[in-house]
Short mmCIF file of C-alpha atoms in Angstrom, two decimals:
data_model
loop_
_atom_site.label_atom_id
_atom_site.label_comp_id
_atom_site.label_asym_id
_atom_site.label_seq_id
_atom_site.Cartn_x
_atom_site.Cartn_y
_atom_site.Cartn_z
CA MET A 1 -14.59 -48.23 44.72
CA ALA A 2 -11.04 -48.63 46.04
CA THR A 3 -8.49 -46.39 44.33
CA ILE A 4 -4.83 -45.56 44.69
CA ASN A 5 -3.79 -42.28 43.04
CA GLY A 6 -7.07 -42.32 41.12
CA ILE A 7 -6.53 -45.82 39.71
CA GLU A 8 -9.25 -48.35 40.53
CA GLN A 9 -7.92 -51.37 42.40
CA GLY A 10 -8.89 -55.02 42.31
CA ILE A 11 -7.88 -58.09 44.30
CA SER A 12 -6.77 -61.48 43.02
CA CYS A 13 -8.57 -64.31 44.75
CA TYR A 14 -5.12 -65.91 44.87
CA SER A 15 -4.58 -63.62 47.86
CA TYR A 16 -7.06 -65.81 49.76
CA THR A 17 -5.23 -69.11 49.18
CA GLU A 18 -4.29 -69.49 52.84
CA GLN A 19 -7.91 -68.96 53.96
CA PHE A 20 -9.14 -71.53 51.43
CA ILE A 21 -6.64 -74.06 52.76
CA LYS A 22 -7.10 -73.43 56.48
CA ASN A 23 -10.86 -72.86 56.58
CA ASP A 24 -13.22 -75.47 55.17
CA ASP A 25 -16.09 -72.99 55.41
CA TRP A 26 -14.45 -70.43 53.11
CA THR A 27 -16.17 -70.35 49.74
CA ILE A 28 -16.11 -67.96 46.82
CA ASP A 29 -19.10 -66.25 48.45
CA THR A 30 -16.99 -65.69 51.60
CA VAL A 31 -14.16 -64.26 49.52
CA PHE A 32 -16.45 -61.90 47.60
CA ALA A 33 -18.07 -60.75 50.88
CA HIS A 34 -14.60 -60.01 52.30
CA VAL A 35 -13.53 -58.19 49.13
CA ALA A 36 -16.70 -56.07 49.13
CA ALA A 37 -16.19 -55.22 52.82
CA GLN A 38 -12.81 -53.71 51.82
CA GLY A 39 -14.57 -51.41 49.33
CA VAL A 40 -13.14 -53.32 46.36
CA THR A 41 -15.47 -54.14 43.48
CA LYS A 42 -13.21 -56.09 41.10
CA VAL A 43 -11.48 -59.45 41.44
CA GLU A 44 -9.33 -61.78 39.47
CA LEU A 45 -10.71 -65.28 39.83
CA VAL A 46 -8.13 -68.09 39.67
CA GLY A 47 -9.63 -71.07 37.87
CA ALA A 48 -7.44 -73.83 39.31
CA GLN A 49 -8.18 -72.57 42.83
CA THR A 50 -11.92 -72.02 42.36
CA PHE A 51 -13.28 -74.84 40.24
CA GLN A 52 -13.35 -78.52 41.12
CA GLN A 53 -13.59 -79.36 37.44
CA TYR A 54 -10.86 -77.06 36.15
CA PRO A 55 -10.11 -76.33 33.28
CA VAL A 56 -13.72 -77.00 32.23
CA PRO A 57 -15.90 -75.92 35.15
CA ARG A 58 -19.41 -77.29 35.45
CA GLU A 59 -22.26 -74.85 34.82
CA GLU A 60 -23.22 -75.05 38.52
CA GLU A 61 -19.72 -73.87 39.49
CA ILE A 62 -19.99 -70.89 37.14
CA GLN A 63 -23.43 -70.04 38.55
CA VAL A 64 -22.11 -70.06 42.15
CA VAL A 65 -19.50 -67.47 41.16
CA LEU A 66 -22.00 -65.34 39.24
CA GLU A 67 -24.45 -65.42 42.15
CA ALA A 68 -21.74 -64.37 44.64
CA SER A 69 -20.75 -61.62 42.19
CA ARG A 70 -24.32 -60.28 42.02
CA LYS A 71 -24.92 -60.66 45.76
CA HIS A 72 -21.81 -58.71 46.81
CA GLY A 73 -21.47 -56.29 43.87
CA VAL A 74 -18.07 -57.71 42.95
CA GLU A 75 -17.15 -58.01 39.27
CA VAL A 76 -14.91 -60.78 37.94
CA PHE A 77 -12.83 -58.48 35.74
CA SER A 78 -10.03 -60.98 35.16
CA TYR A 79 -9.72 -64.75 35.02
CA GLY A 80 -6.44 -66.38 35.98
CA GLY A 81 -5.72 -69.24 33.65
CA TYR A 82 -2.98 -71.82 33.84
CA VAL A 83 -1.52 -74.28 31.37
CA ASP A 84 -0.47 -77.33 33.39
CA LEU A 85 2.51 -78.45 31.33
CA GLY A 86 3.14 -81.41 33.66
CA ARG A 87 -0.42 -82.72 33.72
CA VAL A 88 0.54 -86.01 32.10
CA THR A 89 3.78 -87.39 33.51
CA GLY A 90 6.34 -88.20 30.84
CA ARG A 91 4.48 -86.40 28.04
CA ALA A 92 5.29 -82.92 26.81
CA MET A 93 2.28 -80.88 25.75
CA SER A 94 2.24 -80.01 22.07
CA ARG A 95 1.62 -76.48 20.80
CA GLU A 96 -1.92 -77.56 19.91
CA ASP A 97 -2.50 -78.94 23.44
CA ILE A 98 -1.36 -75.66 24.98
CA LEU A 99 -3.52 -73.54 22.67
CA SER A 100 -6.49 -75.81 23.43
CA ASP A 101 -6.05 -75.25 27.18
CA ILE A 102 -5.76 -71.50 26.66
CA ARG A 103 -8.94 -71.53 24.56
CA LEU A 104 -10.75 -73.31 27.42
CA ASP A 105 -9.59 -70.62 29.86
CA ILE A 106 -10.70 -67.87 27.47
CA MET A 107 -14.13 -69.47 27.11
CA THR A 108 -14.45 -69.69 30.92
CA ALA A 109 -13.44 -66.04 31.22
CA ARG A 110 -16.28 -65.14 28.85
CA ARG A 111 -18.78 -67.24 30.80
CA LEU A 112 -17.82 -65.30 33.94
CA GLY A 113 -18.09 -61.94 32.20
CA ALA A 114 -14.36 -61.25 32.57
CA ARG A 115 -12.71 -59.07 29.96
CA LEU A 116 -9.15 -60.13 30.75
CA LEU A 117 -7.32 -63.45 30.99
CA ARG A 118 -4.06 -63.62 32.93
CA ALA A 119 -2.24 -66.30 30.99
CA THR A 120 0.78 -68.34 32.02
CA GLY A 121 2.43 -71.66 31.24
CA PHE A 122 3.70 -71.09 27.71
CA GLY A 123 6.67 -69.47 26.04
CA PRO A 124 6.93 -66.09 24.33
CA ASP A 125 6.95 -67.86 20.96
CA MET A 126 3.21 -68.49 21.45
CA ALA A 127 2.21 -64.94 22.42
CA GLU A 128 0.86 -64.00 18.98
CA ALA A 129 -1.23 -67.17 18.69
CA VAL A 130 -2.62 -66.69 22.22
CA ASN A 131 -3.44 -63.05 21.48
CA ALA A 132 -5.24 -64.08 18.29
CA ILE A 133 -7.46 -66.51 20.21
CA GLY A 134 -8.20 -63.81 22.77
CA GLU A 135 -9.20 -61.37 20.06
CA GLU A 136 -11.44 -64.02 18.48
CA TYR A 137 -13.40 -64.24 21.75
CA GLY A 138 -13.18 -60.58 22.79
CA ILE A 139 -10.84 -61.27 25.72
CA ARG A 140 -7.65 -59.26 26.30
CA ILE A 141 -4.64 -61.32 27.35
CA GLY A 142 -2.33 -60.30 30.18
CA PHE A 143 0.85 -62.34 29.96
CA GLU A 144 2.26 -63.31 33.35
CA ILE A 145 6.00 -62.76 33.39
CA HIS A 146 8.14 -63.60 36.39
CA VAL A 147 11.15 -61.53 37.41
CA GLY A 148 13.31 -64.65 37.68
CA LEU A 149 13.96 -64.65 33.96
CA GLY A 150 16.95 -62.33 34.51
CA ALA A 151 19.17 -61.35 31.61
CA ALA A 152 17.53 -63.98 29.41
CA ALA A 153 14.32 -61.94 29.56
CA ARG A 154 15.92 -59.07 27.65
CA GLU A 155 16.49 -61.40 24.72
CA ARG A 156 12.82 -62.48 24.80
CA VAL A 157 11.25 -59.01 25.00
CA ARG A 158 10.82 -57.31 21.66
CA PRO A 159 10.77 -53.48 21.57
CA ALA A 160 7.29 -52.33 20.59
CA GLY A 161 6.01 -49.44 22.67
CA GLY A 162 6.33 -47.85 26.10
CA ALA A 163 9.26 -48.36 28.42
CA VAL A 164 9.37 -49.64 31.99
CA ARG A 165 12.16 -49.62 34.53
CA PRO A 166 12.04 -52.40 37.11
CA ARG A 167 10.90 -51.00 40.45
CA PHE A 168 13.61 -52.59 42.59
CA PRO A 169 17.34 -52.82 41.90
CA ALA A 170 18.69 -56.19 40.86
CA VAL A 171 20.55 -58.25 43.46
CA ALA A 172 23.81 -59.73 42.25
CA PRO A 173 24.78 -63.31 43.23
CA ASN A 174 27.07 -61.92 45.96
CA ARG A 175 23.99 -60.15 47.45
CA ALA A 176 25.29 -56.70 46.54
CA LEU A 177 22.92 -54.34 44.78
CA ALA A 178 23.61 -54.32 41.08
CA PRO A 179 22.94 -51.30 38.88
CA SER A 180 19.35 -51.10 37.66
CA PRO A 181 18.89 -52.81 34.32
CA PRO A 182 18.15 -50.69 31.27
CA LEU A 183 14.59 -49.86 30.30
CA VAL A 184 12.66 -52.74 28.77
CA GLU A 185 10.20 -51.79 26.08
CA PHE A 186 6.93 -53.63 25.59
CA ALA A 187 3.63 -53.34 23.81
CA GLY A 188 0.76 -52.34 26.11
CA PHE A 189 -2.14 -54.72 26.68
#
């Protein structure tokens, strides 16, 4: 088990994107073998990268992942979902469309034995609805938030629990280091 300061570590299969692209012989079995050789026993599987029939993988695709998991002793602890808002050119996805896609990702996470879904592709206004679907299926939701939200992010984050200070100082438009932003409070997952 790989740990840093006593905290168990995992690897996102997204880290292997370059190998998937450059090497036709790289499969999920190859990735899991490489992960296991590093002493890591947990991965985040990225659906859009792994499954030909994403967002609804075929049973055979699920079985290939589960077999690689058993063979190499690597647990799929998290499933990386993605709402493709631009899937149909010229048509904006409705709230119901987005929640339907998230439900599909949650169901795939369950099929893989994952306990966590990393969710992205929707606004903060949908967080409660997404969380409710996760709770219905016994899957915890990790909301992917990108640093690029800047000052607008402070307006979107609602105080609810612990506090976090960004690890790196902000860089102002003139490339000078800006003062660190104030603590942002959030509810834990």
